[in-house]
Amino acid sequence: SGKITINGQVIDFTDETNILAVARKAGIDIPTLCYHPELTIAGACRLCVVEIERMGMQASCSTAPADGMVVYTNSERVNRVRKMVLELLLANHDRECTTCDSSGACKLQKYANDYGIKRLRYPSRTVMAPLDTSSLSVVRDPNKCILCGLCVRVCKEKQGIGVWDFKNRGSRTEIVAAMDQPLAESACINCGQCIAVCPCGALTSNSSAIEEVWAAIRDPKKTVVCQIAPAPRAALGEEFGLGSVDVTGKLVAALRKVGFDKVFDTVFTADMTTIEESNEFLGRLVKGENLPLFTSCCPGWVKYAEEFHPELLNNLSTCRSPHQMFGSLLKKKYAKELGIAPQDMYVVSIMPCTAKKYEAKRPEFMTEGSYDVDAVLTTVEAARMFREAGILFNALENSEFDQPMQQTTGSGVLFGATGGVMESVVRYVAGKLLNAEGRIDVEFTRGMEDTKIASINVGDNKLSLAVVNGLAATEELLKKIQSGEMTVHAVEVMACPGGCVGGGGQPYQNDGEHRKARAKEIYNIDSKLVLHKAQDNEDLDKIFEKYWGGCCNHDTHHDLHTHYYP
Ligand code: HC1
Ligand code: SF4
């Protein structure tokens, strides 16, 4: 700890490891492209240079504060260097902002504007390389890449996978997927975290579904049905300047205006998942079989387990994820009830997640040759559709979800934040085993730490439970479980930091602060909802009864559960 002077202002520092963090704490921003507070420091882009007395020009992200340091972040020299850095990056960057998915959210665009760059003194890129559109989830445009390496670091450090890497040196340096293969051929689990950190449009979601959704809406033969995941309701407002507040009512209204015939809530089938999965868990506890149980709603985690841990596949819950349960319900049951063939119903999921695009195209999730979920749009893509349709989102009146699957519980909403699935299971199990009627809140599952572990007593059962987010942290936990160092009965795994609130399809900035604010709103929604546990959902009881003669039986197993491929 100590004091440094920045632009004449004396600032205390304590445990900040770099000048950048001290400056930002004091309300002085410094531009950065290759820096991310949750990843290792590369010091590659040099945009964050500052002038330090007796040390000259230094990258503020990789220079530690020292007592008595005198720093200038906005001197003539600093600005000259920053402009040069920006001009060099811009010269090599495809500057077709008008057709870029990241326009408006691009840091390079913002800084070029902030620093008043009007023309480049360097020759511009002329030869364009082809885009990698092989993946259902992520599109890479090499012509936009500025080699900041954030994608390389997030995939390696947070997901433990390492899909991206640098190739060649010097001016020939590029970033490629492993073995220089198309992304779809790599070990990518589609989480979209590389999209979340990419500052300038080199990595974006595969948004090709938007056109397909418009076509379905305009096709008079199709009944178009939409469902919305828990997490987008606490993040979509960011796209419209409202911040991380609950916009469920406006979102439903916007979807109706866009032309959806029915709008449902994935929270309804999150309750369904809780009931099916909790009973599966209780069954395994009695038999002492396939423990620990791992949750299966995160398609990134499922693909990771299939690819890297085939020995664990019997431990995964056989439950389909909530949105695939809804898809199955809609195509197998609800369409019939409406007298519609499954092919004539078009189901769209609004998800915070890019991996859901891949999950929806898994061949096991089909009904009579038609995908249970026809298209997945990310939160960001849904916002784009609303703008295209000329919807003034902030002026919308709230609208309600459709009957007869209208009721939702706070428990189901919690699925959107890390720990929420586990809390839902605990609420259900405690409610059922103890015949408890009131609210059952679980503390240990909450918060943004990557690994949370606790033992809790439910009646005579002592349950050891773990919640983890990020696949690198998951791998650490698995090592402990598989070596016998730790015994747990159930594990919730979400691939994205913070759970679905931090999904790769959420609005930019998709960082720790925003994830925290969204999760807070998810818990707010839960605390306001009257229905608290999955078993409180009476609409769900009726649906179970009408379509399958109850829950957790042979028929629900057929329609709502799945199997995995090593
Ligand atoms: Fe999720 Fe889920 S919570 S996986 O994080 O289980 O995407 O929000 O829709 O399916 O409900 C995502 C969120 C979402 C499913 C549910
Ligand atoms: Fe890695 Fe996820 Fe990006 Fe795939 S989508 S390359 S797994 S960070």
Coordinates of C-alpha atoms and ligand atoms in Angstrom, one line a residue:
S1 CA 0.0 0.0 0.0
G2 CA 1.0 3.6 -0.4
K3 CA 0.2 6.8 -2.3
I4 CA 0.7 7.7 -5.9
T5 CA 0.0 10.9 -7.7
I6 CA -2.0 10.7 -10.9
N7 CA -2.6 13.9 -12.9
G8 CA -1.9 15.9 -9.7
Q9 CA -4.4 13.9 -7.6
V10 CA -2.9 11.9 -4.7
I11 CA -4.5 8.5 -4.5
D12 CA -4.1 5.7 -1.9
F13 CA -3.5 2.2 -3.2
T14 CA -3.8 -1.0 -1.2
D15 CA -3.9 -4.3 -3.0
E16 CA -4.2 -3.1 -6.6
T17 CA -1.5 -4.8 -8.7
N18 CA -1.3 -2.2 -11.5
I19 CA -1.5 1.5 -12.1
L20 CA -4.5 1.0 -14.3
A21 CA -6.6 -0.4 -11.4
V22 CA -5.5 2.4 -9.1
A23 CA -6.5 5.0 -11.7
R24 CA -9.9 3.5 -12.5
K25 CA -10.6 3.2 -8.8
A26 CA -10.0 7.0 -8.6
G27 CA -12.4 7.6 -11.5
I28 CA -9.7 8.2 -14.1
D29 CA -10.2 6.0 -17.1
I30 CA -7.3 4.7 -19.3
P31 CA -8.1 3.0 -22.6
T32 CA -7.3 -0.7 -22.9
L33 CA -7.8 -3.4 -25.5
C34 CA -5.8 -6.4 -24.4
Y35 CA -6.4 -6.0 -20.7
H36 CA -9.1 -7.9 -18.7
P37 CA -9.3 -7.7 -14.9
E38 CA -10.0 -11.4 -14.7
L39 CA -7.3 -12.7 -17.0
T40 CA -3.5 -12.7 -17.0
I41 CA -1.9 -9.6 -18.3
A42 CA -0.3 -9.5 -21.7
G43 CA 0.8 -5.9 -22.0
A44 CA 0.5 -6.3 -25.8
C45 CA -1.5 -3.5 -27.2
R46 CA 0.3 -0.6 -25.5
L47 CA -2.8 1.5 -25.6
C48 CA -2.8 2.0 -21.8
V49 CA 0.6 3.7 -21.8
V50 CA 1.1 6.4 -19.1
E51 CA 4.0 8.7 -18.4
I52 CA 5.8 8.1 -15.1
E53 CA 8.4 10.5 -13.7
R54 CA 11.9 9.0 -14.0
M55 CA 10.4 5.8 -15.7
G56 CA 9.2 7.3 -18.9
M57 CA 6.4 5.7 -20.9
Q58 CA 5.0 2.5 -19.4
A59 CA 2.0 0.2 -19.9
S60 CA -0.2 0.9 -16.9
C61 CA -1.7 -2.6 -17.0
S62 CA 1.7 -4.2 -16.3
T63 CA 3.3 -1.6 -14.1
A64 CA 2.8 -2.0 -10.3
P65 CA 2.1 1.1 -8.3
A66 CA 4.9 2.2 -5.9
D67 CA 4.8 4.7 -3.1
G68 CA 5.6 8.2 -4.3
M69 CA 5.1 7.5 -8.0
V70 CA 4.1 10.5 -10.1
V71 CA 1.9 9.5 -13.1
Y72 CA 0.4 11.3 -16.0
T73 CA -2.4 9.6 -18.0
N74 CA -3.2 12.4 -20.3
S75 CA 0.0 14.2 -21.3
E76 CA 0.9 15.3 -24.8
R77 CA 3.3 12.4 -25.2
V78 CA 0.8 9.9 -23.9
N79 CA -1.8 11.0 -26.3
R80 CA 0.6 11.0 -29.2
V81 CA 1.6 7.4 -28.5
R82 CA -2.0 6.3 -28.0
K83 CA -3.1 7.8 -31.3
M84 CA -0.2 6.1 -33.1
V85 CA -1.2 2.7 -31.5
L86 CA -4.8 3.2 -32.6
E87 CA -3.9 4.2 -36.1
L88 CA -1.7 1.2 -36.6
L89 CA -4.4 -1.1 -35.3
L90 CA -7.0 0.6 -37.4
A91 CA -4.8 0.3 -40.5
N92 CA -4.8 -3.5 -40.2
H93 CA -8.5 -3.8 -39.2
D94 CA -11.4 -4.1 -41.6
R95 CA -13.1 -0.8 -40.9
E96 CA -16.5 -1.7 -42.5
C97 CA -18.3 -0.7 -39.3
T98 CA -21.7 -0.4 -41.0
T99 CA -21.9 -4.1 -41.6
C100 CA -20.3 -5.2 -38.4
D101 CA -22.3 -7.1 -35.7
S102 CA -20.2 -5.3 -33.0
S103 CA -20.9 -1.8 -34.3
G104 CA -21.8 0.4 -31.3
A105 CA -20.2 -2.1 -28.8
C106 CA -16.7 -2.0 -30.4
K107 CA -13.9 -0.6 -28.3
L108 CA -11.7 0.2 -31.2
Q109 CA -14.5 2.2 -32.8
K110 CA -15.1 4.0 -29.5
Y111 CA -11.5 4.9 -28.9
A112 CA -10.9 6.1 -32.5
N113 CA -13.8 8.4 -31.9
D114 CA -12.7 9.5 -28.4
Y115 CA -9.2 10.3 -29.7
G116 CA -10.5 12.2 -32.7
I117 CA -8.8 10.0 -35.3
K118 CA -9.8 11.3 -38.7
R119 CA -7.4 9.7 -41.1
L120 CA -4.7 7.1 -41.0
R121 CA -1.1 7.8 -41.8
Y122 CA -0.5 4.1 -42.6
P123 CA -1.6 2.0 -45.6
S124 CA -4.9 0.2 -44.9
R125 CA -5.5 -3.5 -45.2
T126 CA -6.5 -4.4 -48.7
V127 CA -6.6 -8.2 -48.8
M128 CA -9.4 -9.8 -46.8
A129 CA -9.3 -13.3 -45.4
P130 CA -12.4 -15.6 -45.4
L131 CA -14.6 -15.7 -42.3
D132 CA -14.9 -18.9 -40.2
T133 CA -18.6 -19.5 -40.2
S134 CA -18.3 -23.3 -39.5
S135 CA -19.6 -23.1 -35.9
L136 CA -23.3 -22.9 -35.0
S137 CA -22.4 -20.6 -32.2
V138 CA -19.4 -18.4 -32.9
V139 CA -18.3 -16.6 -36.1
R140 CA -14.7 -15.4 -36.5
D141 CA -13.7 -12.6 -38.8
P142 CA -9.9 -12.6 -39.0
N143 CA -10.0 -9.2 -40.7
K144 CA -11.2 -7.6 -37.5
C145 CA -8.7 -9.3 -35.2
I146 CA -6.2 -6.9 -33.5
L147 CA -4.3 -9.8 -31.8
C148 CA -5.1 -8.7 -28.3
G149 CA -5.2 -12.4 -27.3
L150 CA -8.1 -12.1 -24.9
C151 CA -9.9 -15.0 -26.7
V152 CA -6.7 -17.1 -26.3
R153 CA -6.5 -16.3 -22.6
V154 CA -10.2 -16.7 -21.7
C155 CA -10.5 -20.1 -23.4
K156 CA -7.3 -21.3 -21.8
E157 CA -7.6 -19.7 -18.3
K158 CA -11.3 -19.8 -17.6
Q159 CA -12.4 -22.8 -19.7
G160 CA -9.3 -24.8 -19.6
I161 CA -9.7 -25.7 -23.2
G162 CA -7.3 -23.6 -25.3
V163 CA -9.1 -23.6 -28.6
W164 CA -7.4 -20.4 -29.8
D165 CA -3.7 -19.9 -30.2
F166 CA -1.2 -17.6 -31.9
K167 CA 0.4 -18.7 -35.1
N168 CA 3.5 -17.3 -36.8
R169 CA 5.5 -14.3 -35.6
G170 CA 6.0 -10.6 -36.3
S171 CA 3.8 -9.1 -38.9
R172 CA 2.6 -12.6 -40.0
T173 CA 1.1 -13.3 -36.5
E174 CA -2.5 -14.5 -36.5
I175 CA -4.9 -16.2 -34.2
V176 CA -6.3 -19.6 -35.3
A177 CA -8.3 -22.4 -33.8
A178 CA -6.4 -25.5 -32.7
M179 CA -4.5 -27.2 -35.6
D180 CA -5.6 -24.3 -37.8
Q181 CA -8.9 -26.2 -38.4
P182 CA -12.3 -24.6 -38.8
L183 CA -13.8 -23.8 -35.3
A184 CA -16.5 -26.5 -35.7
E185 CA -13.8 -29.2 -35.9
S186 CA -12.1 -28.1 -32.7
A187 CA -12.8 -28.9 -29.1
C188 CA -14.8 -25.7 -28.7
I189 CA -17.8 -26.1 -26.4
N190 CA -19.6 -23.1 -27.9
C191 CA -19.8 -21.1 -24.6
G192 CA -19.1 -17.8 -26.4
Q193 CA -16.8 -16.5 -23.7
C194 CA -14.3 -15.5 -26.4
I195 CA -17.1 -13.4 -27.9
A196 CA -17.7 -11.8 -24.5
V197 CA -14.1 -10.6 -24.2
C198 CA -13.4 -9.7 -27.9
P199 CA -13.2 -5.9 -28.0
C200 CA -13.7 -5.3 -31.7
G201 CA -16.0 -7.7 -33.6
A202 CA -13.5 -10.4 -34.6
L203 CA -15.7 -12.9 -32.6
T204 CA -19.4 -12.6 -32.7
S205 CA -22.4 -14.9 -32.3
N206 CA -23.6 -16.8 -35.3
S207 CA -26.7 -14.6 -35.9
S208 CA -27.9 -16.4 -39.0
A209 CA -31.1 -17.5 -37.2
I210 CA -32.5 -14.0 -37.2
E211 CA -33.4 -14.2 -40.9
E212 CA -34.9 -17.6 -40.4
V213 CA -37.1 -16.4 -37.6
W214 CA -38.4 -13.5 -39.7
A215 CA -39.2 -15.9 -42.5
A216 CA -41.2 -18.1 -40.1
I217 CA -43.0 -15.2 -38.6
R218 CA -44.0 -14.1 -42.1
D219 CA -45.1 -17.6 -43.2
P220 CA -48.8 -17.8 -42.7
K221 CA -48.6 -21.6 -42.4
K222 CA -46.4 -21.5 -39.3
T223 CA -47.5 -21.0 -35.7
V224 CA -44.5 -19.3 -34.1
V225 CA -43.9 -19.8 -30.5
C226 CA -41.3 -18.2 -28.3
Q227 CA -39.8 -19.0 -24.9
I228 CA -37.5 -16.9 -22.9
A229 CA -34.7 -18.1 -20.6
P230 CA -34.3 -16.8 -17.1
A231 CA -31.1 -14.7 -17.6
P232 CA -32.0 -12.4 -20.5
R233 CA -34.7 -10.7 -18.5
A234 CA -32.1 -9.1 -16.2
A235 CA -29.7 -8.1 -19.0
L236 CA -31.8 -7.1 -22.1
G237 CA -32.5 -3.7 -20.6
E238 CA -28.8 -2.9 -20.9
E239 CA -29.3 -2.9 -24.7
F240 CA -31.8 -0.1 -24.2
G241 CA -30.0 2.0 -21.6
L242 CA -32.1 0.7 -18.7
G243 CA -29.4 -1.2 -16.9
S244 CA -29.6 -4.7 -15.4
V245 CA -33.2 -4.5 -14.3
D246 CA -36.1 -6.9 -14.8
V247 CA -37.7 -6.3 -18.2
T248 CA -39.7 -9.5 -18.5
G249 CA -43.0 -7.7 -19.1
K250 CA -41.6 -5.5 -21.9
L251 CA -39.8 -8.4 -23.4
V252 CA -43.0 -10.4 -23.7
A253 CA -44.7 -7.3 -25.2
A254 CA -41.9 -6.9 -27.7
L255 CA -42.1 -10.5 -28.8
R256 CA -45.9 -10.2 -29.4
K257 CA -45.3 -7.0 -31.5
V258 CA -42.7 -8.8 -33.5
G259 CA -45.3 -11.3 -34.4
F260 CA -45.0 -14.4 -32.1
D261 CA -48.3 -16.2 -31.7
K262 CA -47.5 -17.5 -28.2
V263 CA -44.9 -16.4 -25.7
F264 CA -43.9 -18.7 -22.9
D265 CA -41.3 -18.7 -20.1
T266 CA -38.5 -21.2 -19.9
V267 CA -38.8 -20.7 -16.2
F268 CA -41.9 -22.9 -16.4
T269 CA -39.8 -25.8 -17.6
A270 CA -37.0 -24.9 -15.2
D271 CA -39.5 -25.9 -12.6
M272 CA -40.2 -29.0 -14.5
T273 CA -36.5 -29.8 -14.6
T274 CA -36.2 -29.2 -10.9
I275 CA -39.0 -31.8 -10.2
E276 CA -37.6 -34.4 -12.6
E277 CA -34.0 -33.9 -11.6
S278 CA -34.7 -33.8 -7.8
N279 CA -36.5 -37.0 -8.0
E280 CA -33.8 -38.6 -10.1
F281 CA -31.3 -37.4 -7.4
L282 CA -33.4 -38.8 -4.6
G283 CA -33.6 -42.1 -6.4
R284 CA -29.9 -42.2 -6.9
L285 CA -29.3 -41.4 -3.2
V286 CA -31.5 -44.3 -2.2
K287 CA -29.7 -46.7 -4.5
G288 CA -26.3 -45.2 -3.9
E289 CA -25.9 -45.2 -7.7
N290 CA -24.2 -42.8 -10.2
L291 CA -23.3 -40.2 -7.5
P292 CA -22.4 -37.5 -7.5
L293 CA -25.2 -36.3 -9.8
F294 CA -24.1 -33.5 -12.2
T295 CA -26.6 -31.1 -13.6
S296 CA -27.2 -31.2 -17.3
C297 CA -28.8 -27.9 -18.3
C298 CA -25.6 -26.2 -19.5
P299 CA -24.9 -27.4 -23.1
G300 CA -21.3 -26.2 -22.9
W301 CA -20.7 -28.4 -19.9
V302 CA -22.5 -31.4 -21.5
K303 CA -20.3 -31.1 -24.6
Y304 CA -17.2 -30.8 -22.4
A305 CA -18.1 -33.9 -20.4
E306 CA -18.8 -35.8 -23.6
E307 CA -15.5 -34.8 -25.0
F308 CA -13.2 -34.8 -22.0
H309 CA -14.9 -36.9 -19.4
P310 CA -16.8 -39.8 -21.0
E311 CA -16.3 -41.7 -17.7
L312 CA -18.7 -39.3 -16.0
L313 CA -21.6 -39.5 -18.5
N314 CA -23.6 -41.9 -16.3
N315 CA -23.4 -39.3 -13.5
L316 CA -24.9 -36.5 -15.6
S317 CA -28.6 -36.0 -14.9
T318 CA -30.6 -37.5 -17.8
C319 CA -32.8 -34.4 -17.7
R320 CA -32.9 -32.3 -20.9
S321 CA -32.2 -28.7 -20.3
P322 CA -35.3 -26.6 -19.5
H323 CA -35.5 -25.1 -23.0
Q324 CA -35.3 -28.5 -24.6
M325 CA -37.9 -29.8 -22.3
F326 CA -40.1 -26.9 -23.4
G327 CA -39.3 -27.7 -27.1
S328 CA -40.3 -31.3 -26.6
L329 CA -43.5 -30.4 -24.8
L330 CA -44.5 -27.9 -27.5
K331 CA -43.8 -30.2 -30.4
K332 CA -45.0 -33.5 -29.0
K333 CA -48.0 -32.4 -26.9
Y334 CA -49.0 -28.8 -27.2
A335 CA -49.0 -28.8 -31.1
K336 CA -51.2 -31.9 -31.1
E337 CA -53.6 -30.2 -28.7
L338 CA -53.8 -27.2 -31.1
G339 CA -54.2 -29.6 -34.0
I340 CA -50.9 -28.5 -35.6
A341 CA -48.3 -30.8 -37.1
P342 CA -44.9 -30.4 -35.4
Q343 CA -43.4 -29.1 -38.7
D344 CA -45.9 -26.3 -38.7
M345 CA -45.0 -25.1 -35.3
Y346 CA -41.8 -22.9 -35.2
V347 CA -40.2 -22.7 -31.8
V348 CA -37.7 -20.0 -30.9
S349 CA -35.7 -19.7 -27.7
I350 CA -34.4 -16.4 -26.5
M351 CA -31.2 -17.4 -24.6
P352 CA -28.2 -15.7 -23.0
C353 CA -26.2 -18.5 -24.4
T354 CA -24.5 -19.3 -27.7
A355 CA -24.1 -23.0 -26.9
K356 CA -27.9 -23.3 -26.9
K357 CA -27.7 -22.8 -30.7
Y358 CA -25.7 -26.0 -30.9
E359 CA -27.8 -27.8 -28.3
A360 CA -31.0 -27.2 -30.3
K361 CA -29.4 -28.9 -33.4
R362 CA -28.5 -32.1 -31.6
P363 CA -30.2 -34.8 -33.5
E364 CA -31.8 -36.4 -30.4
F365 CA -33.9 -33.3 -29.8
M366 CA -36.4 -33.8 -32.7
T367 CA -40.1 -34.7 -33.0
E368 CA -41.3 -36.4 -36.2
G369 CA -38.3 -35.0 -38.2
S370 CA -38.7 -31.5 -36.9
Y371 CA -36.4 -29.9 -34.4
D372 CA -38.0 -29.3 -31.0
V373 CA -36.4 -25.9 -30.9
D374 CA -36.1 -24.5 -34.4
A375 CA -34.0 -21.4 -33.7
V376 CA -32.1 -19.9 -30.8
L377 CA -31.6 -16.1 -30.6
T378 CA -29.2 -14.6 -28.1
T379 CA -30.3 -11.7 -25.9
V380 CA -28.3 -9.4 -28.2
E381 CA -29.9 -10.8 -31.3
A382 CA -33.4 -10.4 -29.8
A383 CA -32.6 -6.7 -29.1
R384 CA -31.5 -6.3 -32.8
M385 CA -34.8 -7.8 -34.0
F386 CA -36.8 -5.4 -31.9
R387 CA -34.8 -2.4 -33.3
E388 CA -35.3 -3.7 -36.8
A389 CA -39.0 -3.9 -36.2
G390 CA -39.0 -0.3 -35.0
I391 CA -40.2 -1.2 -31.5
L392 CA -39.5 1.5 -29.0
F393 CA -38.7 -1.0 -26.2
N394 CA -38.7 1.5 -23.3
A395 CA -42.2 2.7 -24.1
L396 CA -43.8 -0.8 -24.1
E397 CA -46.5 -1.7 -21.6
N398 CA -45.8 -4.9 -19.7
S399 CA -47.5 -8.0 -21.1
E400 CA -48.1 -11.5 -19.5
F401 CA -47.0 -14.9 -20.7
D402 CA -49.6 -17.1 -22.3
Q403 CA -51.9 -19.7 -20.7
P404 CA -51.9 -22.6 -19.9
M405 CA -48.3 -22.5 -18.8
Q406 CA -48.3 -19.2 -17.2
Q407 CA -47.3 -19.7 -13.6
T408 CA -43.6 -19.6 -12.7
T409 CA -41.8 -19.7 -9.4
G410 CA -38.8 -17.8 -8.1
S411 CA -37.0 -21.1 -8.0
G412 CA -37.1 -21.4 -11.8
V413 CA -35.9 -17.8 -12.2
L414 CA -32.8 -18.7 -10.1
F415 CA -31.6 -21.0 -12.8
G416 CA -30.2 -17.9 -14.5
A417 CA -27.4 -17.3 -12.0
T418 CA -24.7 -19.7 -10.8
G419 CA -26.0 -21.8 -7.9
G420 CA -29.6 -21.4 -8.9
V421 CA -30.2 -24.9 -10.1
M422 CA -28.8 -26.3 -6.8
E423 CA -30.9 -24.0 -4.7
S424 CA -34.0 -25.1 -6.6
V425 CA -33.2 -28.7 -6.0
V426 CA -32.6 -28.0 -2.3
R427 CA -35.9 -26.1 -2.0
Y428 CA -37.7 -28.9 -3.7
V429 CA -36.1 -31.7 -1.8
A430 CA -36.4 -30.0 1.6
G431 CA -40.0 -29.1 0.9
K432 CA -40.8 -32.6 -0.1
L433 CA -38.9 -34.5 2.6
L434 CA -39.8 -32.2 5.4
N435 CA -43.3 -31.3 4.2
A436 CA -42.2 -27.7 4.5
E437 CA -44.6 -25.1 3.2
G438 CA -42.7 -21.8 3.6
R439 CA -39.7 -20.2 2.0
I440 CA -36.5 -22.1 2.0
D441 CA -33.6 -20.0 1.1
V442 CA -30.1 -21.4 0.6
E443 CA -27.1 -19.3 1.3
F444 CA -24.0 -21.2 0.2
T445 CA -25.1 -21.4 -3.5
R446 CA -25.2 -17.6 -3.9
G447 CA -22.4 -15.3 -5.0
M448 CA -19.9 -15.1 -7.9
E449 CA -17.1 -17.3 -6.6
D450 CA -16.2 -20.0 -9.1
T451 CA -16.5 -22.9 -6.6
K452 CA -18.9 -23.1 -3.6
I453 CA -19.1 -26.2 -1.4
A454 CA -21.3 -27.0 1.6
S455 CA -22.9 -29.8 3.6
I456 CA -26.5 -29.3 4.6
N457 CA -28.9 -31.4 6.6
V458 CA -32.3 -32.1 5.1
G459 CA -34.1 -34.2 7.7
D460 CA -32.0 -37.3 8.3
N461 CA -30.0 -36.7 5.1
K462 CA -26.7 -34.9 5.2
L463 CA -26.1 -33.7 1.7
S464 CA -22.7 -32.6 0.4
L465 CA -23.2 -30.2 -2.5
A466 CA -21.0 -28.3 -4.9
V467 CA -21.6 -25.4 -7.3
V468 CA -19.1 -24.5 -9.9
N469 CA -18.8 -22.1 -12.8
G470 CA -16.2 -21.9 -15.5
L471 CA -14.7 -25.2 -16.8
A472 CA -11.2 -24.6 -15.6
A473 CA -12.6 -24.5 -12.0
T474 CA -14.8 -27.5 -12.8
E475 CA -11.7 -29.5 -13.9
E476 CA -10.1 -28.6 -10.5
L477 CA -13.1 -29.8 -8.7
L478 CA -13.4 -33.0 -10.7
K479 CA -9.8 -33.8 -9.9
K480 CA -10.6 -33.7 -6.2
I481 CA -13.8 -35.7 -6.6
Q482 CA -12.2 -38.3 -8.8
S483 CA -9.1 -38.7 -6.6
G484 CA -11.4 -39.4 -3.6
E485 CA -10.1 -36.2 -1.8
M486 CA -13.7 -34.9 -1.8
T487 CA -17.1 -36.7 -1.5
V488 CA -20.1 -34.9 -2.9
H489 CA -23.6 -36.0 -3.7
A490 CA -24.5 -33.4 -6.3
V491 CA -22.7 -30.8 -8.4
E492 CA -24.1 -27.9 -10.4
V493 CA -21.9 -27.0 -13.3
M494 CA -22.3 -23.9 -15.5
A495 CA -19.7 -23.2 -18.1
C496 CA -19.9 -19.4 -18.1
P497 CA -18.7 -17.2 -15.3
G498 CA -21.6 -16.3 -13.0
G499 CA -23.8 -18.9 -14.7
C500 CA -26.2 -17.9 -17.5
V501 CA -26.2 -14.2 -16.6
G502 CA -22.6 -14.2 -18.0
G503 CA -23.5 -16.2 -21.1
G504 CA -21.7 -15.5 -24.4
G505 CA -24.9 -14.1 -25.9
Q506 CA -25.5 -11.4 -23.3
P507 CA -24.9 -7.7 -24.0
Y508 CA -21.5 -6.2 -24.1
Q509 CA -20.0 -5.2 -21.6
N510 CA -20.3 -8.7 -20.3
D511 CA -18.0 -8.4 -17.4
G512 CA -17.9 -9.1 -13.7
E513 CA -19.7 -6.0 -12.7
H514 CA -22.6 -6.6 -15.1
R515 CA -22.8 -10.3 -14.1
K516 CA -23.1 -9.3 -10.5
A517 CA -25.8 -6.7 -11.2
R518 CA -27.8 -9.2 -13.3
A519 CA -27.5 -11.9 -10.6
K520 CA -28.7 -9.5 -8.0
E521 CA -31.8 -8.8 -10.1
I522 CA -32.4 -12.5 -10.6
Y523 CA -32.5 -12.8 -6.8
N524 CA -34.7 -9.7 -6.5
I525 CA -37.2 -11.3 -8.9
D526 CA -37.2 -14.4 -6.8
S527 CA -37.8 -12.6 -3.6
K528 CA -40.8 -10.8 -5.1
L529 CA -42.5 -13.8 -6.6
V530 CA -45.1 -15.5 -4.4
L531 CA -44.4 -19.0 -5.7
H532 CA -41.1 -20.1 -4.3
K533 CA -40.5 -23.8 -4.9
A534 CA -41.0 -25.9 -8.1
Q535 CA -43.8 -27.9 -6.4
D536 CA -45.8 -24.6 -5.8
N537 CA -46.4 -24.3 -9.6
E538 CA -50.0 -25.5 -10.1
D539 CA -50.0 -24.9 -13.9
L540 CA -47.1 -27.3 -14.0
D541 CA -49.0 -29.9 -12.0
K542 CA -51.8 -29.7 -14.5
I543 CA -49.5 -30.0 -17.5
F544 CA -47.7 -33.0 -16.0
E545 CA -51.1 -34.6 -15.3
K546 CA -52.7 -33.8 -18.7
Y547 CA -49.7 -34.8 -20.9
W548 CA -48.0 -37.6 -19.0
G549 CA -50.4 -38.7 -16.3
G550 CA -48.0 -37.2 -13.7
C551 CA -44.3 -36.5 -13.3
C552 CA -41.2 -38.6 -13.0
N553 CA -42.6 -41.6 -14.8
H554 CA -41.8 -43.7 -17.9
D555 CA -43.5 -41.3 -20.3
T556 CA -41.8 -38.1 -18.9
H557 CA -38.6 -40.0 -19.1
H558 CA -39.1 -40.6 -22.8
D559 CA -40.1 -37.0 -23.7
L560 CA -38.1 -34.9 -21.1
H561 CA -34.9 -36.9 -20.6
T562 CA -32.0 -37.7 -22.9
H563 CA -28.7 -39.6 -23.3
Y564 CA -25.1 -38.7 -24.0
Y565 CA -22.5 -39.5 -26.6
P566 CA -19.0 -40.3 -25.4
Ligands
HC1_1 FE1 -29.9 -20.9 -18.8 FE2 -31.5 -22.9 -18.4 S1 -30.8 -21.4 -16.8 S2 -29.3 -23.1 -19.1 O1 -28.4 -21.0 -17.7 O2 -31.3 -24.4 -17.3 O3 -29.0 -20.4 -21.5 O4 -30.9 -18.2 -18.5 O5 -32.4 -21.0 -20.3 O6 -32.4 -24.4 -20.8 O7 -34.2 -22.3 -17.6 C1 -29.3 -20.5 -20.4 C2 -30.5 -19.1 -18.6 C3 -31.6 -21.3 -19.6 C4 -32.1 -23.9 -19.9 C5 -33.2 -22.6 -17.9
SF4_2 FE1 -13.3 -21.4 -26.2 FE2 -15.8 -21.0 -25.5 FE3 -14.7 -19.5 -27.5 FE4 -15.2 -22.1 -27.9 S1 -16.7 -20.5 -27.5 S2 -13.3 -21.0 -28.4 S3 -14.8 -23.0 -25.9 S4 -14.1 -19.5 -25.3

